Short mmCIF file of C-alpha atoms in Angstrom, two decimals:
data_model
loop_
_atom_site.label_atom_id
_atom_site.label_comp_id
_atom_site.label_asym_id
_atom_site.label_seq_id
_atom_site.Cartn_x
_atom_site.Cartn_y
_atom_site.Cartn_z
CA UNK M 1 -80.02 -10.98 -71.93
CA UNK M 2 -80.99 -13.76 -69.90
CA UNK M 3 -79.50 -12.93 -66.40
CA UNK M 4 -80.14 -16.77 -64.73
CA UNK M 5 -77.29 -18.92 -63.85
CA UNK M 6 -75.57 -20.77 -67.14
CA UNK M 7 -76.31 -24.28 -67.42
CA UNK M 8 -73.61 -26.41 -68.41
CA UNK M 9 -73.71 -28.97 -71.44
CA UNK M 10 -70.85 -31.21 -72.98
CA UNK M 11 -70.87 -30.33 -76.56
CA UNK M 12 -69.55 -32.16 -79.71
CA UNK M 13 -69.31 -29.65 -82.44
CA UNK M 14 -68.29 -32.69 -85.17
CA UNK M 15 -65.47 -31.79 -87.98
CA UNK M 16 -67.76 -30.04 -90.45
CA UNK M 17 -68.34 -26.90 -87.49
CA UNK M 18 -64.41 -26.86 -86.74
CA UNK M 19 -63.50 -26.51 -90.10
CA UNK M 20 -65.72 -25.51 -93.14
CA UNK M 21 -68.43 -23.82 -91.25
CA UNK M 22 -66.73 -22.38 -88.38
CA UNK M 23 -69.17 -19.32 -88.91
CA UNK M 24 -71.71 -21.95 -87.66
CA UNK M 25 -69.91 -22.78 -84.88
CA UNK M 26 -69.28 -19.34 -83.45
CA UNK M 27 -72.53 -17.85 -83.80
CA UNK M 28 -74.20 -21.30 -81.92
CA UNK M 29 -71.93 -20.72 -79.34
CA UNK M 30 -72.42 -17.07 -78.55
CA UNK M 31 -76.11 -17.92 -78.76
CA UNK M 32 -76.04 -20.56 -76.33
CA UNK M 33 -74.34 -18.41 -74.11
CA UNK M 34 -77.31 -16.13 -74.19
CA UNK M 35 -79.62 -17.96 -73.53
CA UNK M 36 -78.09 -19.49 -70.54
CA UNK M 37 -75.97 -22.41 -71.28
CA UNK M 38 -72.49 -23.01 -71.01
CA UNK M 39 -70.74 -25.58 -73.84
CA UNK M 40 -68.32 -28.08 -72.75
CA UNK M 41 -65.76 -28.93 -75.37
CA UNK M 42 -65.48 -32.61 -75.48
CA UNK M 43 -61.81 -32.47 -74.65
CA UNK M 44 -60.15 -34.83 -77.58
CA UNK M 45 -63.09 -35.62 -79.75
CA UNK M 46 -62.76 -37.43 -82.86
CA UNK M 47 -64.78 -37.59 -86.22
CA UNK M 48 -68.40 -39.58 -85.50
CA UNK M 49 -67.30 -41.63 -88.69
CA UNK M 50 -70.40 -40.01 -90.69
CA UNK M 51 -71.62 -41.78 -93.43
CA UNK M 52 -68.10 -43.59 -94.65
CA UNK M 53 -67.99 -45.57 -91.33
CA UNK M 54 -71.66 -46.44 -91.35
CA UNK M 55 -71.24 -47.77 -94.95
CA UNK M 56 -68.88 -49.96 -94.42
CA UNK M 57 -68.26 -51.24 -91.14
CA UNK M 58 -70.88 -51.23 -88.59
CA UNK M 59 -68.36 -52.29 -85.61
CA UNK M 60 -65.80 -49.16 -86.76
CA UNK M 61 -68.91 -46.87 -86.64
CA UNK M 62 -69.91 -47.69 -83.47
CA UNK M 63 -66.25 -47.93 -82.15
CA UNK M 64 -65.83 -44.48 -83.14
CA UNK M 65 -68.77 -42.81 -81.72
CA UNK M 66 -68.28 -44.50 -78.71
CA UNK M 67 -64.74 -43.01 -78.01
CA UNK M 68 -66.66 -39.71 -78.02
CA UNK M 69 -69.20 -41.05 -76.15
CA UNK M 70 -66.72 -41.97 -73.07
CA UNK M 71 -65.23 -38.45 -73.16
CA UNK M 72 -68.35 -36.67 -71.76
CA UNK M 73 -68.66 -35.42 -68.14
CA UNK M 74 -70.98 -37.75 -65.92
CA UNK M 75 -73.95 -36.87 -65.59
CA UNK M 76 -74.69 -33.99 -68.40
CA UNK M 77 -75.97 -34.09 -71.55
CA UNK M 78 -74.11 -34.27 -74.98
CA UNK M 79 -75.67 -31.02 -77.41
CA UNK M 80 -74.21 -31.90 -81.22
CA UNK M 81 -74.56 -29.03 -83.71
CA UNK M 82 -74.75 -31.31 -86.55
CA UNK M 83 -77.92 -33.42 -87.63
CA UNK M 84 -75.79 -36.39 -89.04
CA UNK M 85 -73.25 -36.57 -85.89
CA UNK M 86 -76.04 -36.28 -83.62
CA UNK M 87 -77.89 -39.56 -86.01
CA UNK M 88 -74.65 -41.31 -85.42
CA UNK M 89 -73.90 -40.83 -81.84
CA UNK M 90 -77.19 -41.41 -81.14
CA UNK M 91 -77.42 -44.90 -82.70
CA UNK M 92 -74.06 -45.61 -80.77
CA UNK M 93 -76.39 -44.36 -77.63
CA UNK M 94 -79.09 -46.86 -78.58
CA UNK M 95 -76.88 -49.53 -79.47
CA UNK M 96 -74.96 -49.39 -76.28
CA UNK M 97 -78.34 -49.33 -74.49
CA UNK M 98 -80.07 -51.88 -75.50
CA UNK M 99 -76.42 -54.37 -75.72
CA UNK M 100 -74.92 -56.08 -72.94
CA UNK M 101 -71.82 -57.19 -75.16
CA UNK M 102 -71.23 -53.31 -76.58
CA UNK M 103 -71.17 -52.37 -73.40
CA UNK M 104 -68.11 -54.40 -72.10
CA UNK M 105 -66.57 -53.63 -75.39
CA UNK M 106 -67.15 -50.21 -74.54
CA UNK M 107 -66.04 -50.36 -71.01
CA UNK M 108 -62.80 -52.49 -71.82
CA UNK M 109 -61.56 -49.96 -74.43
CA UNK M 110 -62.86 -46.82 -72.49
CA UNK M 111 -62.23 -47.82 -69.26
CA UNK M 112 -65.46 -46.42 -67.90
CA UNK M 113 -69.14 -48.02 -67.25
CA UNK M 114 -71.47 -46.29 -70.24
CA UNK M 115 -73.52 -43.86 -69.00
CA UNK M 116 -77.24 -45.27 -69.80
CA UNK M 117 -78.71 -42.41 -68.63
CA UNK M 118 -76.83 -40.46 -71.31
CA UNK M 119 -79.23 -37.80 -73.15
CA UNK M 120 -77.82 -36.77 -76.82
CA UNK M 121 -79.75 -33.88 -77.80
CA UNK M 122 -79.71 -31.74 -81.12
CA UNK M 123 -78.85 -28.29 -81.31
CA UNK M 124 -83.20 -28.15 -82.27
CA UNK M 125 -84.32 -29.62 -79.55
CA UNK M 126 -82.52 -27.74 -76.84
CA UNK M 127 -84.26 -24.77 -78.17
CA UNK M 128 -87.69 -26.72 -78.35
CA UNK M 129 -87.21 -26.72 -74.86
CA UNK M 130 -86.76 -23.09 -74.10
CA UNK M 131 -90.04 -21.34 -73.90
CA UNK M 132 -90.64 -18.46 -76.36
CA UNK M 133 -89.53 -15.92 -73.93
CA UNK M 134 -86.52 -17.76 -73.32
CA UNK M 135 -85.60 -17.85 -77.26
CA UNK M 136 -86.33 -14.68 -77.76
CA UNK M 137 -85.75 -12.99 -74.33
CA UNK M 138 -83.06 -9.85 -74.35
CA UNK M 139 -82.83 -9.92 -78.15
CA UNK M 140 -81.08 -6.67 -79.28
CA UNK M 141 -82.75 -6.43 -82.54
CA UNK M 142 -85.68 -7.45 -84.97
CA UNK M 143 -85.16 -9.38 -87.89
CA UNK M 144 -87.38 -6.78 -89.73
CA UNK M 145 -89.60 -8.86 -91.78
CA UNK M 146 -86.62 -10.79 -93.55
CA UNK M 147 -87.76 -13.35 -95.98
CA UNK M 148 -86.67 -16.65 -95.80
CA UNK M 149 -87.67 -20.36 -96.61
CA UNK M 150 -86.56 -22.75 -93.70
CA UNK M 151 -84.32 -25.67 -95.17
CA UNK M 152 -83.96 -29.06 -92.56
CA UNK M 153 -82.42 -31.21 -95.68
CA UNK M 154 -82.97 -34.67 -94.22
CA UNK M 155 -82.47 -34.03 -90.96
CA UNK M 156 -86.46 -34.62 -89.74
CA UNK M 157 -86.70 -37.83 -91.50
CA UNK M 158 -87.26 -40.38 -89.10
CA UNK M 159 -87.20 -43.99 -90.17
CA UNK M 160 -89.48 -46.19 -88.14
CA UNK M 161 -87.94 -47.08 -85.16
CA UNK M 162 -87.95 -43.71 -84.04
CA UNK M 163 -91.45 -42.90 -85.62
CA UNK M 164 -92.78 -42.04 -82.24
CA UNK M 165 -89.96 -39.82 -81.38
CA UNK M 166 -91.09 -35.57 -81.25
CA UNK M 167 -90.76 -34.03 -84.43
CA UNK M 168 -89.49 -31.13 -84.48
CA UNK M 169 -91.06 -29.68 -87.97
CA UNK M 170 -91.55 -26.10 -88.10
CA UNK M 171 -89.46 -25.04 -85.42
CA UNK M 172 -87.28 -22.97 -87.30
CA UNK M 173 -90.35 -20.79 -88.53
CA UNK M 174 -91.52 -20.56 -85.33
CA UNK M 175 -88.51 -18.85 -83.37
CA UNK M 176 -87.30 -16.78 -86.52
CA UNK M 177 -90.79 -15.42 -86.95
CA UNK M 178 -90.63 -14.49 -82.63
CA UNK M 179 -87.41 -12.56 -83.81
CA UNK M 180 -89.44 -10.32 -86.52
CA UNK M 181 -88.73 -12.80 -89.87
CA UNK M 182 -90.99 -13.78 -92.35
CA UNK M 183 -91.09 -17.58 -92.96
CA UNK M 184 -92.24 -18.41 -96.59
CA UNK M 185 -93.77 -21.84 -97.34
CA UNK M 186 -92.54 -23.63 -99.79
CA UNK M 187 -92.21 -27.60 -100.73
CA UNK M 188 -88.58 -28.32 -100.48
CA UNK M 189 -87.81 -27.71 -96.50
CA UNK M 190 -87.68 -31.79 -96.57
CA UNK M 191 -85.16 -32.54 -99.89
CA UNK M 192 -81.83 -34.22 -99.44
CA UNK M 193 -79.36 -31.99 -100.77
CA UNK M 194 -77.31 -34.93 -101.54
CA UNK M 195 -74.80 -35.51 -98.89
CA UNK M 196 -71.32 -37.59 -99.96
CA UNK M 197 -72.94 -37.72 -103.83
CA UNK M 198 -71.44 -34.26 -103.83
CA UNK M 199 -68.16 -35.29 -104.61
CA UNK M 200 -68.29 -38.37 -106.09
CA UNK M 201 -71.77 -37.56 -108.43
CA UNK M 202 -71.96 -33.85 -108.76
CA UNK M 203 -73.77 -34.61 -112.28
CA UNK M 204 -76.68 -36.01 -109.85
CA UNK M 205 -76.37 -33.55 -107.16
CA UNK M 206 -76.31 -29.85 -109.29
CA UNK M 207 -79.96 -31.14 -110.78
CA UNK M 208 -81.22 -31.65 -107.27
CA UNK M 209 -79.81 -27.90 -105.61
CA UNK M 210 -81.03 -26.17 -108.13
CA UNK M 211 -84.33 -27.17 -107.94
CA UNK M 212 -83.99 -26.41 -103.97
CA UNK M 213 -83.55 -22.87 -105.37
CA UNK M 214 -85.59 -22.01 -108.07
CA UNK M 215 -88.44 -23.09 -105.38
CA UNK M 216 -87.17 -21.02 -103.17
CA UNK M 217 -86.68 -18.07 -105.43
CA UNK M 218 -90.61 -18.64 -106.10
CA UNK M 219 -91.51 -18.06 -102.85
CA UNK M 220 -90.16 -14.52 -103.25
CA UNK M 221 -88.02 -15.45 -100.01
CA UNK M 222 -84.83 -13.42 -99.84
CA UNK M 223 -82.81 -16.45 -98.36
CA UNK M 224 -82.59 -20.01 -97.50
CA UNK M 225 -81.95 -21.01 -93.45
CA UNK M 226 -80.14 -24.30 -92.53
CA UNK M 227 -79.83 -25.85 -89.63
CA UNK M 228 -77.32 -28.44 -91.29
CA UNK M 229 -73.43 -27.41 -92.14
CA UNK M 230 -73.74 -30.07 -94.82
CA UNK M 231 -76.45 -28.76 -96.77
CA UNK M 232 -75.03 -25.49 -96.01
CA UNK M 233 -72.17 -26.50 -98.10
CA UNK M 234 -73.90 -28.21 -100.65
CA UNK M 235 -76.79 -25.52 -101.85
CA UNK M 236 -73.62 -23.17 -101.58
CA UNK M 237 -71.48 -24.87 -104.02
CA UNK M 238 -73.79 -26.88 -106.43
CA UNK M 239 -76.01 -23.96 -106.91
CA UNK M 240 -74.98 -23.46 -110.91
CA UNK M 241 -78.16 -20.92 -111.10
CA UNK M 242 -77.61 -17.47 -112.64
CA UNK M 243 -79.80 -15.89 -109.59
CA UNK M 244 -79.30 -17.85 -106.66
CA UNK M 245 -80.24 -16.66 -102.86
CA UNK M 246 -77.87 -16.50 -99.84
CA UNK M 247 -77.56 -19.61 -97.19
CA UNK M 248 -77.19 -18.77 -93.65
CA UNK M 249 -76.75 -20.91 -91.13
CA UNK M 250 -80.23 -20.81 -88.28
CA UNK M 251 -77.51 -19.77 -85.66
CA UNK M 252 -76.38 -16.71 -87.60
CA UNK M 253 -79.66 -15.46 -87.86
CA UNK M 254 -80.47 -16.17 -83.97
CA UNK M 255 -77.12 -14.86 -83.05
CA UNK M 256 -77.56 -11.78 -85.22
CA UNK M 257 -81.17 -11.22 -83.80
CA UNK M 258 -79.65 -11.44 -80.27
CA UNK M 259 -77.23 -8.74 -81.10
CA UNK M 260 -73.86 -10.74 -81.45
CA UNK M 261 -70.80 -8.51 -82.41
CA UNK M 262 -69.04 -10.75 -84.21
CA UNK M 263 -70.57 -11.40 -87.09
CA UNK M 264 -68.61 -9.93 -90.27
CA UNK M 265 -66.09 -12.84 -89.42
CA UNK M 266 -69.11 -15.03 -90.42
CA UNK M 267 -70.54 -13.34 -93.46
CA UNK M 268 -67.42 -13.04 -94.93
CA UNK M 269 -67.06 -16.78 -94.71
CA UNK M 270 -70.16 -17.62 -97.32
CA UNK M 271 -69.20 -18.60 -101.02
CA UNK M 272 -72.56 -16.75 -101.74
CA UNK M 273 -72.36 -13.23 -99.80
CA UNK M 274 -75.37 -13.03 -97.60
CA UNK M 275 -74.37 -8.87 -96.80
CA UNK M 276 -76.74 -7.57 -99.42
CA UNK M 277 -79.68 -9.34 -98.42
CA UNK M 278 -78.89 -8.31 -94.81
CA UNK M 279 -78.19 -4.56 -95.36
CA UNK M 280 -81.26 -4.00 -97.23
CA UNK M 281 -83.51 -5.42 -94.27
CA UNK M 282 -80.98 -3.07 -92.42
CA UNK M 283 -79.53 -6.21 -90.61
CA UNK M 284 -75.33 -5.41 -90.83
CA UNK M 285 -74.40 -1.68 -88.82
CA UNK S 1 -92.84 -42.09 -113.00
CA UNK S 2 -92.52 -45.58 -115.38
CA UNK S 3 -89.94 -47.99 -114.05
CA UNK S 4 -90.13 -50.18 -117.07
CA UNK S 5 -86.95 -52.13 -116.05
CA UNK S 6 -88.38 -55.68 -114.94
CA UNK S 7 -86.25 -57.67 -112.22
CA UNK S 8 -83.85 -59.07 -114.14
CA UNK S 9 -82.60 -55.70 -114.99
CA UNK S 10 -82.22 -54.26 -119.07
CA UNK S 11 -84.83 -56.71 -120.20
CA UNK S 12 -83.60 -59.73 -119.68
CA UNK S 13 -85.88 -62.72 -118.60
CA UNK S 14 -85.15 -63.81 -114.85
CA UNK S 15 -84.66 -67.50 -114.32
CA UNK S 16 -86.66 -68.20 -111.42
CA UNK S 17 -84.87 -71.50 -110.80
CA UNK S 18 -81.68 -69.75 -110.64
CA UNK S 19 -82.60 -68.17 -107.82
CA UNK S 20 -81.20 -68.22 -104.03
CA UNK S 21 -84.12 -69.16 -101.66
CA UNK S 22 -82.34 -68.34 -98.50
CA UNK S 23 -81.19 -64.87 -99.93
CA UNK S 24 -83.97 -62.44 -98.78
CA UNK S 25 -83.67 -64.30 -95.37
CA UNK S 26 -80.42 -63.30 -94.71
CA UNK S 27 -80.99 -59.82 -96.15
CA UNK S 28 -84.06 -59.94 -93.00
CA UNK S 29 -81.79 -60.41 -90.77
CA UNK S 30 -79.51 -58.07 -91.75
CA UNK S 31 -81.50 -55.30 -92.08
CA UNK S 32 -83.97 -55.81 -89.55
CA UNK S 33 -86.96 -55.09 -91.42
CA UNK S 34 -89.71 -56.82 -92.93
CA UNK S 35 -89.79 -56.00 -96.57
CA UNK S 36 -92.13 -59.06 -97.45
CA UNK S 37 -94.86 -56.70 -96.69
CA UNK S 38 -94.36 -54.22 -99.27
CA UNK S 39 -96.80 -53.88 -102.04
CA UNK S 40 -94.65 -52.36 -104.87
CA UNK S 41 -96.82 -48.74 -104.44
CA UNK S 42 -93.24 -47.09 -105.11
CA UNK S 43 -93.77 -44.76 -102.66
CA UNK S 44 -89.82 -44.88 -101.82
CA UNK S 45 -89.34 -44.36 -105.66
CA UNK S 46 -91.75 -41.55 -106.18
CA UNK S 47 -89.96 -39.97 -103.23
CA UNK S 48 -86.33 -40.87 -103.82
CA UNK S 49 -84.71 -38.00 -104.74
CA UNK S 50 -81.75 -40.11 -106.45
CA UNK S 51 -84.02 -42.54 -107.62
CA UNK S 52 -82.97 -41.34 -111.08
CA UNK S 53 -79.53 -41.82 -111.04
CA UNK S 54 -79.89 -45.40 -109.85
CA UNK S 55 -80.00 -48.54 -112.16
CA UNK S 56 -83.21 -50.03 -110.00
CA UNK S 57 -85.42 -48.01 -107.93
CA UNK S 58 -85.62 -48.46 -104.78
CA UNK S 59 -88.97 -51.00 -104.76
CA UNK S 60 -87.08 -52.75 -107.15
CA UNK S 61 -84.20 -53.98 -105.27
CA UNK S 62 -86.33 -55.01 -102.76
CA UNK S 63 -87.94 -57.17 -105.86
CA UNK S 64 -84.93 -58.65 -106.40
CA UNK S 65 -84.43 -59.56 -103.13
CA UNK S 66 -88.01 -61.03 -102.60
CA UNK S 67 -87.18 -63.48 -105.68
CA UNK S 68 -84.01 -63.95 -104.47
CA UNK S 69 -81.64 -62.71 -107.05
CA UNK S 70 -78.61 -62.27 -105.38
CA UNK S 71 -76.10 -61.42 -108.18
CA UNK S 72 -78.46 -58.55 -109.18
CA UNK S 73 -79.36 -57.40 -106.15
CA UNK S 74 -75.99 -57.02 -104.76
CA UNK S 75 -73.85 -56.04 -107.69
CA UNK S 76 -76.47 -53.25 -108.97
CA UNK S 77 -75.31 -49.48 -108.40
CA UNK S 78 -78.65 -48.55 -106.44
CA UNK S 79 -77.65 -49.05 -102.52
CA UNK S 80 -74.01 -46.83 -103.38
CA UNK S 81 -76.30 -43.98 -104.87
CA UNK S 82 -78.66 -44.31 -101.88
CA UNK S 83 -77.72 -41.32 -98.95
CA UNK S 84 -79.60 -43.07 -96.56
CA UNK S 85 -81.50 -39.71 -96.49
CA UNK S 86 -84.85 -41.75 -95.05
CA UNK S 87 -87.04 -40.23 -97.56
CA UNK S 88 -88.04 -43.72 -98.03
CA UNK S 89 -88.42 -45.02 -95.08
CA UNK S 90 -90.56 -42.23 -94.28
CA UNK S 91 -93.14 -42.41 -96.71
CA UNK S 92 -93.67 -45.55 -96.72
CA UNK S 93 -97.22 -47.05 -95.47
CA UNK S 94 -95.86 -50.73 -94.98
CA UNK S 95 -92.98 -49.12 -92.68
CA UNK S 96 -90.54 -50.62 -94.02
CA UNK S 97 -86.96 -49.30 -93.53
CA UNK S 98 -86.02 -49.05 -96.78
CA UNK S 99 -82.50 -47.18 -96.17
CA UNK S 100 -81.89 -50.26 -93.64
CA UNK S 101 -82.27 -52.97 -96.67
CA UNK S 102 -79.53 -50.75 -98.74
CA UNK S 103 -77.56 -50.94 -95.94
CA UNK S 104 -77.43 -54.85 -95.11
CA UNK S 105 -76.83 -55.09 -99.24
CA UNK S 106 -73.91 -52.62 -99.17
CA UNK S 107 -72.11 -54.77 -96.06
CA UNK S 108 -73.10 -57.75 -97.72
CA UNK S 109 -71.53 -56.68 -101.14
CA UNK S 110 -68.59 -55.91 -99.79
CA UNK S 111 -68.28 -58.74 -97.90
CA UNK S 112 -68.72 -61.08 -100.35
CA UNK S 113 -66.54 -59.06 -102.32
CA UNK S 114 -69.40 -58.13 -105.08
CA UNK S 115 -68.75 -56.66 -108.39
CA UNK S 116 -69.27 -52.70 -107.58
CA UNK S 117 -70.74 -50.35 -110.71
CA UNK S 118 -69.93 -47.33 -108.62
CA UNK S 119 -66.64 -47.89 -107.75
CA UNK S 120 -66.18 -43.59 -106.95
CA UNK S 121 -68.62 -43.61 -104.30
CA UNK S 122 -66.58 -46.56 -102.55
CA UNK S 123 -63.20 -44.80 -103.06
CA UNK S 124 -64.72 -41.70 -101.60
CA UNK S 125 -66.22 -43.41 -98.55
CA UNK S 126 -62.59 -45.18 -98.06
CA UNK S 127 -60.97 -42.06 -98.66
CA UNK S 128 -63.09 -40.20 -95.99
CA UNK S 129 -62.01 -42.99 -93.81
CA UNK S 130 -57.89 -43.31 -94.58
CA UNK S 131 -58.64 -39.10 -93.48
CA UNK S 132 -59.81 -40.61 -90.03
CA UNK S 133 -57.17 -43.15 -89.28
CA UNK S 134 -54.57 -40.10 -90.21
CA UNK S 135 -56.01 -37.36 -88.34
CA UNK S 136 -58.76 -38.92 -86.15
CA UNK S 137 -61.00 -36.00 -87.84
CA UNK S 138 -62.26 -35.38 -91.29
CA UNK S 139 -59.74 -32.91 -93.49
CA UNK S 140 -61.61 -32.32 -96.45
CA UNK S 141 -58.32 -31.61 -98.55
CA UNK S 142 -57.33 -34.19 -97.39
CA UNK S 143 -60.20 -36.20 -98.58
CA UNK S 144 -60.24 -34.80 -102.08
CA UNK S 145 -57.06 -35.06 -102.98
CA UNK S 146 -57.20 -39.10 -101.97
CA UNK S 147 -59.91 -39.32 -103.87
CA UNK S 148 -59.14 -37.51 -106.49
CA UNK S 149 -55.72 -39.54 -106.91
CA UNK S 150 -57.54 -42.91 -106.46
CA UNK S 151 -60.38 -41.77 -108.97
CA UNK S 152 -58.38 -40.36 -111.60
CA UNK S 153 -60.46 -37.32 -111.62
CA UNK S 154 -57.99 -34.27 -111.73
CA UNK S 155 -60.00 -31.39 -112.94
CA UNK S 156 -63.58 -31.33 -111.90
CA UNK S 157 -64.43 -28.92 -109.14
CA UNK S 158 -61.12 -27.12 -109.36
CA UNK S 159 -63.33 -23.72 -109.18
CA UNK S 160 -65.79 -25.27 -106.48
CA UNK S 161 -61.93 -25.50 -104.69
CA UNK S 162 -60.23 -22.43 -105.32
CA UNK S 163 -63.76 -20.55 -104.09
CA UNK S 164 -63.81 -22.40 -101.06
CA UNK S 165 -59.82 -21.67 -100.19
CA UNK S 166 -60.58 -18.11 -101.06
CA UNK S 167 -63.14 -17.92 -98.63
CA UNK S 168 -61.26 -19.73 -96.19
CA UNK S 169 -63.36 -22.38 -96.04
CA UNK S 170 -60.82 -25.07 -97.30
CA UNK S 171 -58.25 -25.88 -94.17
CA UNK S 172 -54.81 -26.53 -95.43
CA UNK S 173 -53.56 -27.77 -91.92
CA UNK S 174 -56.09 -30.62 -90.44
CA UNK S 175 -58.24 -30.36 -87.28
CA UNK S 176 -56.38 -33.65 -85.08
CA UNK S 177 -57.34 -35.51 -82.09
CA UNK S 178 -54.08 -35.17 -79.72
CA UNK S 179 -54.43 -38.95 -79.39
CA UNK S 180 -54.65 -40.16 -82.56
CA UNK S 181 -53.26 -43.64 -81.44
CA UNK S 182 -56.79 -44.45 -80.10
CA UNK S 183 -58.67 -43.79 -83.11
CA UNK S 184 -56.08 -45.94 -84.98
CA UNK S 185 -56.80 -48.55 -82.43
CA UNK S 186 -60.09 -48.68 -83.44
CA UNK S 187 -59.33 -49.13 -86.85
CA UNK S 188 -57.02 -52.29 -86.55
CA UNK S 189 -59.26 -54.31 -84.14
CA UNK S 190 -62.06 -53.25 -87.10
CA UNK S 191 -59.89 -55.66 -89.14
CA UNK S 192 -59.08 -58.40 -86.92
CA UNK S 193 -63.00 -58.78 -86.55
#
């Protein structure tokens, strides 16, 4: 365990992690802890306004983004867990930036100057910027050669205006293969699972997961890693496939590898049971 | 791939003098993107992964755009499918942002008060929304049940929902912002602009 000071961060964790995939927001938490930083709750956070608000009102999207945005600490950075909260907040970010009148908007309903300084990074990127070591430093136990196929849904898709931004493909392979897994190519790490269709088009959506799966059942990989709660949910409930493969979340498996305690309370969470998988690699006890 | 519907959509013949010269202008300026450079490769509808489920592909609403066919450009069902997942916009080798032309038609439907062919995918985005003025957070009960009600679609997905309560993964009580009042805020001076 890493035995340096803990760096503090402000942290949104966005509705999906307090509610439907709390497992996800336990085990990123107790892994941030050891590796060194300390989360900072935005006190009274709201929703980012995800998709709905970005559909239909540009002005209520960015109004409520920016409510969040007002509520962080000066001077640290904002870490966001999920990849279409972190999309939103930072377009809010860039918007604010690069807009004199958003800004006295924002300073008339927040009263408080906007930060331009403000950094909004993913829960990916902060570990891109650990070194190996750091990642994998003080982990308890190896992930003994566990199969899996890496899943980012959408969240790597950059449209052009942030072309030139880092990407981050490939970093999920990377650490989980430090922390003894087996990444398994396949050609689906980069499909939409289908978002807010979901509900309102599951006849388009089921199609769509299961062909997510039977690739991934091709690759002979024994599960599917996320680093979205979203897709999480998605592949786990439009998955209509007779043999279908587990979903964990990328901070289980780095939380598990670092030898958290707590996670039964997660497993026990996942509409398909990722135990049997685990205890076979000799993961669980 | 064979996209064999032509602009005017199930066949018909478009009337070229029919159509709205300043349309694709405004669309430009809406969406910030050039899409007068694209070449019609369908890249975007190659890659779509909805592009199925949508009555034009993607290239072809930016067809109807170019020729300025309002009507069908903004009262076709192809911008309410789209995710905005940036497949598109990705692949793309005129780098155009495709997702940003779907969203400068869906604010312009709506503000013109378009016909909509997918009036679901509205109801759930406004549903998702009434669950934010409420609770100033998403409840996803919440959510479903509005929609559901507003839908008229009582049955579907009543295992998806009984798994997910089982599992615990289905909140009965919401997840609130303390003050709630400010989010509402937001929401009223969203209608006075």
């Amino acid at each position: 365990m890493a035995t340096s000071k803990l760096i503090d961060m402000a942290y949104f964790p966005g509705c999906s992690l307090a509610t439907t995939a709390k497992e996800s927001n336990a085990s990123l938490i107790a892994y941030c802890r050891r590796i060194g930083v300390n989360l900072i709750e935005l006190p009274d956070w709201n929703c980012c306004g995800s998709s709905s608000a970005h559909s239909l009102s540009r002005q209520l999207a960015l109004d409520l983004a920016s409510r969040n945005l007002a509520q962080i600490p000066e001077g640290l950075p904002l870490l966001v867990a999920c990849p279409s909260c972190t999309l939103r907040l930072d377009e809010a970010r860039h918007h604010l930036q690069t807009h004199a009148t958003a800004r006295t908007r924002f300073e008339a309903n927040w009263n408080r100057p906007f930060d331009s300084g403000l950094k909004i990074v993913h829960f990916l990127e902060l570990l891109e910027n650990k070194t190996a070591s750091n990642n994998s430093n003080g982990h308890c136990q190896s992930l003994n050669g566990l199969k899996f196929v890496p899943y980012y849904g959408c969240m790597l898709n950059r449209p052009p205006s942030i072309r030139s931004e880092k990407n981050l493909f490939g970093l999920m392979e990377k650490i989980l293969a430090q922390l003894g897994a087996e990444p398994m190519r396949w050609s689906y790490h980069s499909k939409c699972c289908g978002t807010f269709l979901s509900v309102a088009r599951p006849d388009a959506v089921v199609p769509l997961v299961n062909r997510i799966f039977e690739n991934a059942v091709d690759t002979r990989a024994k599960c599917i890693v996320t680093a979205c709660a979203m897709c999480h949910m998605n592949l786990e409930i439009r998955c209509t496939r007779k043999e279908k493969l587990p979903v964990l979340h990328f901070s289980e498996l780095l939380s598990l590898a670092m030898g958290a305690g707590d996670h039964p309370d997660w497993f026990a969470r996942h509409l398909i049971d990722p135990r049997p998988v685990l205890t076979t690699y000799g993961l669980l006890g | 791939m064979t996209d064999q519907t032509p602009p005017g959509g199930n066949g018909r013949p478009v009337n070229l003098t029919a159509c709205d010269q300043s349309f694709a202008a405004t669309v430009r300026k809406h969406a910030g993107t050039n899409f007068s450079a694209c070449l019609h490769c369908k890249s975007c509808s190659g890659g779509c992964p909805f592009s199925e489920a949508m009555q034009h592909k993607p290239n072809g609403v930016i067809r109807l755009v170019q020729l300025g066919l309002r009507r069908e450009a903004l009262e076709n069902d192809t911008m309410w499918i789209c995710v905005g997942c940036h497949t598109c916009s990705v692949q793309c080798p005129m780098n155009i942002d495709i997702a940003a032309v779907m969203d400068a038609l869906r604010h312009m439907a709506l503000a013109t008060n378009a016909e909509l062919p997918q009036p679901d995918i509205l109801t759930f985005h406004q549903a998702v929304l009434a669950s934010i003025q409420t609770y100033g957070r998403t409840h996803k009960l919440d959510i479903m049940m509005r929609y559901k009600l507003k839908a008229r679609d009582f049955f579907s997905d009543m295992n998806v929902g009984l798994r997910m309560l089982a599992k615990r993964k289905l909140d009965l009580t919401p997840s609130r912002v303390r003050q709630v009042e400010e989010v509402r805020a937001l929401f009223d001076a969203t209608v006075e602009d």
